[in-house]
XYZ file of C-alpha atoms in Angstrom:
436
model
C 131.805 14.895 -135.223
C 132.606 17.528 -137.073
C 129.794 17.740 -138.714
C 127.431 17.587 -135.855
C 130.248 20.333 -134.740
C 129.646 22.496 -137.617
C 125.334 22.299 -137.299
C 125.488 23.370 -133.780
C 128.013 25.810 -134.277
C 125.321 27.285 -137.013
C 122.585 26.491 -135.221
C 123.925 28.136 -132.429
C 124.996 31.127 -134.692
C 121.396 31.294 -135.896
C 119.611 31.454 -132.610
C 122.628 34.498 -131.671
C 122.598 36.132 -134.577
C 118.157 36.398 -134.148
C 118.957 37.032 -130.367
C 121.011 39.876 -131.336
C 118.455 41.434 -133.925
C 115.282 41.455 -131.082
C 118.354 42.362 -128.023
C 120.955 44.098 -129.165
C 122.014 43.865 -125.439
C 121.892 40.040 -124.484
C 125.724 39.955 -124.316
C 124.780 39.883 -120.405
C 122.801 36.959 -120.306
C 124.913 34.912 -122.639
C 127.609 35.037 -121.036
C 126.509 34.144 -118.119
C 124.725 31.043 -119.200
C 128.479 29.745 -120.596
C 129.762 30.498 -117.054
C 127.651 28.130 -115.923
C 127.369 24.932 -118.689
C 130.759 26.075 -118.471
C 130.301 25.096 -114.888
C 128.703 21.928 -115.728
C 131.568 21.483 -118.411
C 133.888 20.886 -115.900
C 132.074 17.150 -114.512
C 135.003 14.529 -115.347
C 132.269 11.920 -116.208
C 130.295 14.678 -118.819
C 132.654 14.394 -122.015
C 129.855 14.596 -124.687
C 128.229 17.953 -122.705
C 131.987 19.121 -122.501
C 132.481 18.153 -126.053
C 129.145 20.429 -126.858
C 129.772 23.406 -124.860
C 132.692 24.655 -126.270
C 131.684 25.741 -129.435
C 129.093 27.541 -127.446
C 131.042 29.409 -125.296
C 133.263 30.308 -128.822
C 130.381 31.338 -130.799
C 129.097 33.310 -127.577
C 132.381 34.984 -127.717
C 132.314 35.739 -131.106
C 128.940 37.565 -130.686
C 129.573 39.675 -127.653
C 132.689 40.534 -130.373
C 129.608 41.420 -132.643
C 127.806 42.958 -130.702
C 127.684 46.948 -130.943
C 130.441 48.788 -127.845
C 129.256 50.574 -125.217
C 128.516 53.796 -125.408
C 130.126 56.333 -122.812
C 129.247 59.746 -121.514
C 130.219 62.659 -124.410
C 133.755 64.128 -123.080
C 133.629 67.504 -121.954
C 135.573 69.699 -124.136
C 138.505 70.682 -122.803
C 138.699 74.203 -121.137
C 140.094 77.564 -122.493
C 143.458 78.419 -120.203
C 142.893 81.667 -119.493
C 146.034 84.481 -120.053
C 147.116 86.890 -116.775
C 145.286 89.970 -117.404
C 141.957 87.931 -117.764
C 143.457 86.995 -114.156
C 144.267 90.249 -113.411
C 140.975 91.420 -114.246
C 138.511 88.662 -112.507
C 140.531 89.595 -109.321
C 139.731 92.700 -110.020
C 136.270 92.660 -110.050
C 136.211 90.185 -107.184
C 138.000 92.802 -105.438
C 134.904 94.852 -106.396
C 132.086 93.263 -105.853
C 133.582 92.911 -101.931
C 134.299 95.841 -101.248
C 130.956 97.129 -102.610
C 129.809 94.308 -100.079
C 131.394 95.986 -97.686
C 130.256 99.583 -98.127
C 126.756 98.406 -98.766
C 127.674 96.422 -95.100
C 129.053 99.729 -93.156
C 126.583 101.692 -94.785
C 123.413 99.953 -93.433
C 125.087 98.941 -89.792
C 125.889 103.550 -89.858
C 121.893 103.511 -90.991
C 120.745 101.086 -87.894
C 123.108 103.342 -85.919
C 121.880 106.777 -86.293
C 118.447 105.380 -86.157
C 119.273 103.854 -82.924
C 120.937 107.443 -81.832
C 117.800 109.301 -83.336
C 115.475 107.059 -80.876
C 117.261 107.277 -77.876
C 117.886 111.314 -78.292
C 113.690 110.833 -78.823
C 113.527 109.001 -75.992
C 115.716 111.099 -74.152
C 113.625 114.227 -75.458
C 110.496 113.024 -74.399
C 111.226 111.546 -70.892
C 112.897 115.427 -69.979
C 109.553 117.083 -71.758
C 108.075 114.832 -69.497
C 109.607 115.613 -65.772
C 109.376 119.164 -66.917
C 105.547 118.838 -66.624
C 104.603 120.974 -63.418
C 102.926 118.016 -61.346
C 106.245 116.431 -62.635
C 108.677 119.524 -61.127
C 107.058 119.888 -58.308
C 108.538 116.891 -57.919
C 111.770 118.495 -57.786
C 111.109 121.179 -56.005
C 112.124 121.835 -52.366
C 110.976 124.283 -49.940
C 113.833 125.502 -47.513
C 113.120 127.944 -44.582
C 115.078 129.162 -42.186
C 115.465 128.003 -38.303
C 114.664 131.195 -37.362
C 111.474 131.435 -38.710
C 110.267 128.513 -36.729
C 110.348 130.318 -32.910
C 106.811 131.764 -34.314
C 104.072 129.271 -33.042
C 102.176 130.702 -36.035
C 104.325 128.966 -38.826
C 103.389 124.840 -37.926
C 100.458 125.735 -39.946
C 103.039 126.438 -43.492
C 105.142 122.490 -42.435
C 101.512 121.096 -41.739
C 100.733 122.240 -45.339
C 103.819 121.699 -46.663
C 103.004 118.013 -45.439
C 99.863 117.589 -46.690
C 100.681 118.794 -50.158
C 103.622 115.669 -49.849
C 106.018 118.479 -50.960
C 110.425 118.162 -50.105
C 110.816 121.460 -47.479
C 114.065 121.452 -45.491
C 115.199 123.451 -42.490
C 118.815 124.792 -43.442
C 120.199 128.077 -42.496
C 119.850 130.659 -44.972
C 121.443 134.099 -46.188
C 118.944 136.162 -45.436
C 117.600 135.644 -41.682
C 113.734 135.080 -41.572
C 113.617 133.936 -45.658
C 111.870 131.181 -46.723
C 114.072 130.071 -50.627
C 113.125 127.078 -53.112
C 116.020 124.963 -55.650
C 115.079 122.225 -58.128
C 117.161 119.186 -58.727
C 118.683 119.165 -61.787
C 118.359 116.489 -64.430
C 121.899 116.010 -65.477
C 122.727 114.349 -61.517
C 120.976 113.616 -58.663
C 123.528 115.897 -56.083
C 123.466 119.003 -59.158
C 120.932 121.608 -57.206
C 119.955 124.982 -59.068
C 118.430 128.325 -57.084
C 115.880 129.695 -57.814
C 116.001 132.954 -57.912
C 112.582 134.301 -55.754
C 113.191 134.595 -51.554
C 110.469 135.518 -49.486
C 111.490 136.912 -46.464
C 108.732 136.835 -43.558
C 109.349 140.545 -41.317
C 107.091 141.431 -38.161
C 105.288 144.968 -37.863
C 108.421 146.469 -36.073
C 111.198 144.894 -38.456
C 109.573 146.285 -41.255
C 109.315 149.558 -39.510
C 112.773 150.095 -39.164
C 113.984 148.577 -42.439
C 111.788 151.621 -43.335
C 113.614 153.793 -41.468
C 117.061 152.627 -42.301
C 116.313 153.602 -46.438
C 115.037 157.554 -45.023
C 117.864 157.693 -43.734
C 120.024 156.281 -46.801
C 117.865 158.368 -48.747
C 118.794 161.394 -47.188
C 122.008 161.545 -47.409
C 122.157 160.816 -51.055
C 124.885 157.750 -50.313
C 124.560 153.773 -50.487
C 124.703 152.972 -47.070
C 124.743 149.421 -45.918
C 121.180 149.781 -43.398
C 123.721 148.833 -40.279
C 121.230 148.301 -37.572
C 118.040 146.683 -39.896
C 116.844 143.887 -41.773
C 117.897 145.771 -44.942
C 122.202 145.330 -44.562
C 121.567 141.179 -45.159
C 119.455 141.731 -48.172
C 121.626 145.207 -49.607
C 124.141 141.868 -49.302
C 122.937 139.174 -50.653
C 121.697 141.796 -53.642
C 125.256 142.348 -54.159
C 126.209 139.274 -54.405
C 123.121 138.324 -57.252
C 121.892 140.533 -58.835
C 118.931 138.075 -59.980
C 117.665 137.960 -56.967
C 113.868 138.871 -55.767
C 112.767 139.887 -52.721
C 109.574 139.487 -51.316
C 108.714 140.912 -48.031
C 105.991 139.512 -46.009
C 105.226 142.030 -43.121
C 102.252 140.743 -41.369
C 101.738 141.280 -37.416
C 99.279 139.045 -35.434
C 98.364 141.054 -33.285
C 96.308 143.571 -36.142
C 94.243 142.228 -39.193
C 95.098 143.773 -42.590
C 93.012 142.130 -44.348
C 91.229 145.265 -45.938
C 92.682 149.036 -45.770
C 96.112 147.245 -45.479
C 98.692 150.259 -46.378
C 96.412 152.851 -44.799
C 96.898 151.392 -41.738
C 100.381 151.301 -41.842
C 100.784 155.046 -43.190
C 99.036 155.145 -39.872
C 101.106 153.430 -37.558
C 103.922 154.864 -39.654
C 103.142 158.000 -38.790
C 101.920 157.774 -35.208
C 104.963 156.155 -34.083
C 107.831 157.175 -36.899
C 106.363 160.316 -37.210
C 106.448 160.015 -41.089
C 104.501 161.016 -43.374
C 102.381 158.997 -47.068
C 105.077 161.333 -48.958
C 108.069 159.316 -46.809
C 106.192 156.285 -47.091
C 105.745 155.761 -51.128
C 109.343 157.058 -51.721
C 110.808 154.173 -49.737
C 108.132 151.574 -51.257
C 109.249 152.789 -54.515
C 112.425 153.488 -54.029
C 112.884 149.167 -52.723
C 110.542 148.300 -55.737
C 112.239 150.071 -58.320
C 115.901 150.071 -57.732
C 115.981 147.416 -55.929
C 113.993 144.391 -56.737
C 112.144 144.435 -53.496
C 108.410 144.171 -53.471
C 106.431 144.488 -50.570
C 103.379 142.343 -49.837
C 101.318 143.129 -46.327
C 99.599 139.842 -44.925
C 97.526 139.083 -42.046
C 98.685 136.078 -40.179
C 101.026 132.712 -40.900
C 97.575 131.478 -42.875
C 98.220 133.640 -45.348
C 101.769 133.800 -45.576
C 101.381 130.010 -45.943
C 99.057 130.373 -49.173
C 101.649 133.439 -50.808
C 104.198 130.169 -50.587
C 102.330 127.692 -52.017
C 101.241 129.918 -54.639
C 105.043 130.639 -55.173
C 105.705 126.892 -54.751
C 103.621 126.073 -57.816
C 104.384 129.401 -60.164
C 107.813 127.894 -60.117
C 106.889 124.311 -60.691
C 105.212 125.770 -63.721
C 107.840 127.946 -64.847
C 110.129 125.806 -67.185
C 107.477 124.459 -69.000
C 105.931 127.526 -70.304
C 109.889 128.442 -71.133
C 109.958 125.450 -73.317
C 106.855 126.488 -74.760
C 107.862 129.751 -75.627
C 110.759 129.138 -76.913
C 108.991 128.080 -80.012
C 108.890 129.862 -82.932
C 105.104 130.375 -83.965
C 105.030 132.072 -87.808
C 102.223 133.135 -89.319
C 102.322 130.700 -92.171
C 102.337 127.335 -90.305
C 103.185 124.149 -91.684
C 100.400 122.341 -89.830
C 96.724 123.418 -89.010
C 96.196 124.669 -85.363
C 93.546 127.826 -84.219
C 94.986 130.587 -85.737
C 96.769 129.872 -88.656
C 96.178 128.537 -91.564
C 98.424 125.901 -94.163
C 99.811 127.312 -97.273
C 100.468 125.070 -99.892
C 103.072 124.751 -103.228
C 100.294 125.300 -105.356
C 99.868 129.164 -103.039
C 96.142 127.756 -101.755
C 96.122 128.866 -98.563
C 97.093 132.375 -98.813
C 93.434 134.480 -98.878
C 92.906 132.641 -95.866
C 96.196 134.235 -95.322
C 95.780 137.289 -95.789
C 91.757 136.371 -93.915
C 93.444 136.772 -90.743
C 96.353 139.432 -91.212
C 92.605 140.986 -91.586
C 91.553 139.709 -88.801
C 94.360 141.180 -86.110
C 93.234 144.381 -86.299
C 90.596 145.362 -83.288
C 87.068 145.300 -83.854
C 87.882 143.555 -87.415
C 84.392 140.519 -87.718
C 85.315 137.670 -90.083
C 82.333 139.697 -91.960
C 84.498 142.764 -92.256
C 86.989 140.526 -93.614
C 86.062 138.523 -96.280
C 84.360 141.505 -97.446
C 87.523 143.312 -97.573
C 89.337 140.556 -99.161
C 86.892 140.389 -101.682
C 86.993 144.067 -102.945
C 91.059 143.671 -103.179
C 91.500 139.182 -103.174
C 95.878 140.033 -101.732
C 97.407 142.568 -99.958
C 99.610 143.892 -103.291
C 96.341 144.523 -105.209
C 94.683 146.827 -102.358
C 98.363 148.806 -101.828
C 97.747 149.326 -105.553
C 95.188 150.861 -104.630
C 96.863 152.809 -102.756
C 99.259 154.315 -104.806
C 96.347 154.573 -107.537
C 94.590 157.765 -104.934
C 96.555 160.896 -104.426
C 95.561 162.828 -101.543
C 95.919 160.883 -97.928
C 92.537 161.300 -97.289
C 91.463 159.431 -99.708
C 92.959 156.486 -99.359
C 92.308 155.839 -95.462
C 88.684 155.969 -96.945
C 89.268 154.085 -99.944
C 87.044 150.753 -97.866
C 84.850 152.403 -96.544
C 81.965 152.940 -98.556
C 82.264 149.134 -98.977
C 78.968 147.087 -97.814
C 79.674 144.827 -95.046
C 75.800 141.968 -95.085
C 75.555 140.204 -91.738
C 72.394 138.931 -90.486
C 70.311 140.480 -93.411
C 71.394 143.695 -92.971
C 73.551 145.788 -94.667
C 76.248 148.348 -93.148
C 79.698 150.014 -94.327
C 82.553 149.116 -93.398
C 83.033 152.996 -92.159
C 86.227 154.714 -92.180
C 87.705 154.290 -88.314
C 88.625 150.413 -89.424
C 89.007 151.490 -93.381
C 91.680 154.046 -91.574
C 92.903 151.765 -89.898
C 93.530 149.066 -92.251
C 96.116 152.181 -94.333
C 98.045 152.422 -91.876
C 98.624 148.879 -90.385
C 100.291 148.168 -94.724
C 101.991 151.573 -94.890
C 103.008 152.333 -91.575
C 106.560 152.694 -90.887
C 106.878 153.070 -87.404
C 106.562 150.151 -85.721
C 105.410 151.561 -82.601
C 102.309 153.244 -84.021
C 99.167 152.488 -82.045
C 96.622 151.908 -84.847
C 94.162 152.926 -83.139
C-alpha cells in the first residue's frame, strides 16, 4: 500500500507541478475537486476511494501552499500631518476665496440693480417725453369757461367747437368774470393741476369803453386806482396777486363788423360817444400793454373768438415740448452729425469744415466764398496772423477783397464789404456790434 501510495503521490505531484507551471492560478479548481472527492469518500462502502482520495487532498494542500501568494493592492503612503500654521493658512485662504466670491456676487447684483434702475429711468423719461408731445399734451389741457359767457347766444359756437375737437372743457366760476383760462394735468398725480398764465377776457364794446375811460382817469390823476365800477378793477387785482398772468382782451360787438379797419372804427366810436381823441386811446392801449401786460384784440363775433381760443389752446399744447428742446445745449462743434454741425474727431479731422461753417454764418456769404477764404487761410489763427502783419486798419479790412471766387465758370472778387465783415467778426471786442 505504501508503494502504491507513493506512486500516486508522485503522479499526483507531477501532474500538479505541470499544472502549476501551465496554470499558476488553478488553486481554486483543485480546491473544488478536493471538496468533491472528499464528499464522495464519505460513502462507507468505498474504502479504496477513501484511501486514494486522502493523498490527493494532502498533495493539493501542498500544491496550494507552494502556489504564489495573492497580490494585494499597493497601500497608500501615510498622510503627512499638517502643523497649526498650515491649517490656519488654509482656513485663511478658504475665507478669502469665500469673501472674493461674495464680493463678485455683490458686484454682479449691484450692476444688475443699476442696469434695472437705468432702464426704469429711461422708460420713465421716454414716457415723460411722449406725454410732452403736442398731440398727447393736448389731452391734459382743460379749457375753463366762466358761466357769465354762456349768457351770450354766440357762446354755443365755442362749446360746439370744443366738443367737436374732443377737447376737455368745464364751466366754472373764474376770478375774472367773462374770462377763459386753461389748466394742465401734471404727470406726478391725477389731482395735481397747473394753471396756465394765459387769461382771455371777452368784453363787449360798451364794457371796453368803460375800461378805457377808467384807465384814462387813472393816468390823468397820476395815481394807482382800482378802477372801481369797471372791468379794470378785477383785472388789476388779479395781476397784483400773480404778476406772471398774461391777460388778453377780446373786444367783440355783434352789431358791428370790425374785420376791416377795426382800430379806426373803434377810435371813431370812442370819439363820438366819449369825446376822446386818438392820442388818448393810444395812450391807454400803450399803458395796458407795457405796464400791465394786457393785450387788445378786436374780433368780429363769437366765431373769431372761438378761433382765437383754439389757437391759444394749440399753442399751450406745444409749449412744454418747445421748452424742452430749447433747454438742450447745441454747441458749434457737435459730437454727432446734423444739419448745421460738423463732427470733429480726436485727430483733428473736421476742423476745417467747422472753420468753413463759421465763415458761412455771416450774412450773404455763400459756400463758394467760404471755400475761397479757407483755401487762402486754412485756419482762423493764420488769418489773424495775417491781420497782425499789416500796419493800417484799411489794409486789414481789405485783405480778403482781392481773392477770386470761381462759380459757374465765372470769376469774381470777394469785395471789400465781405472782407470788412469777416475782419470785424474776428477782431471786434464789442459783443453787441452789428457786423453789416
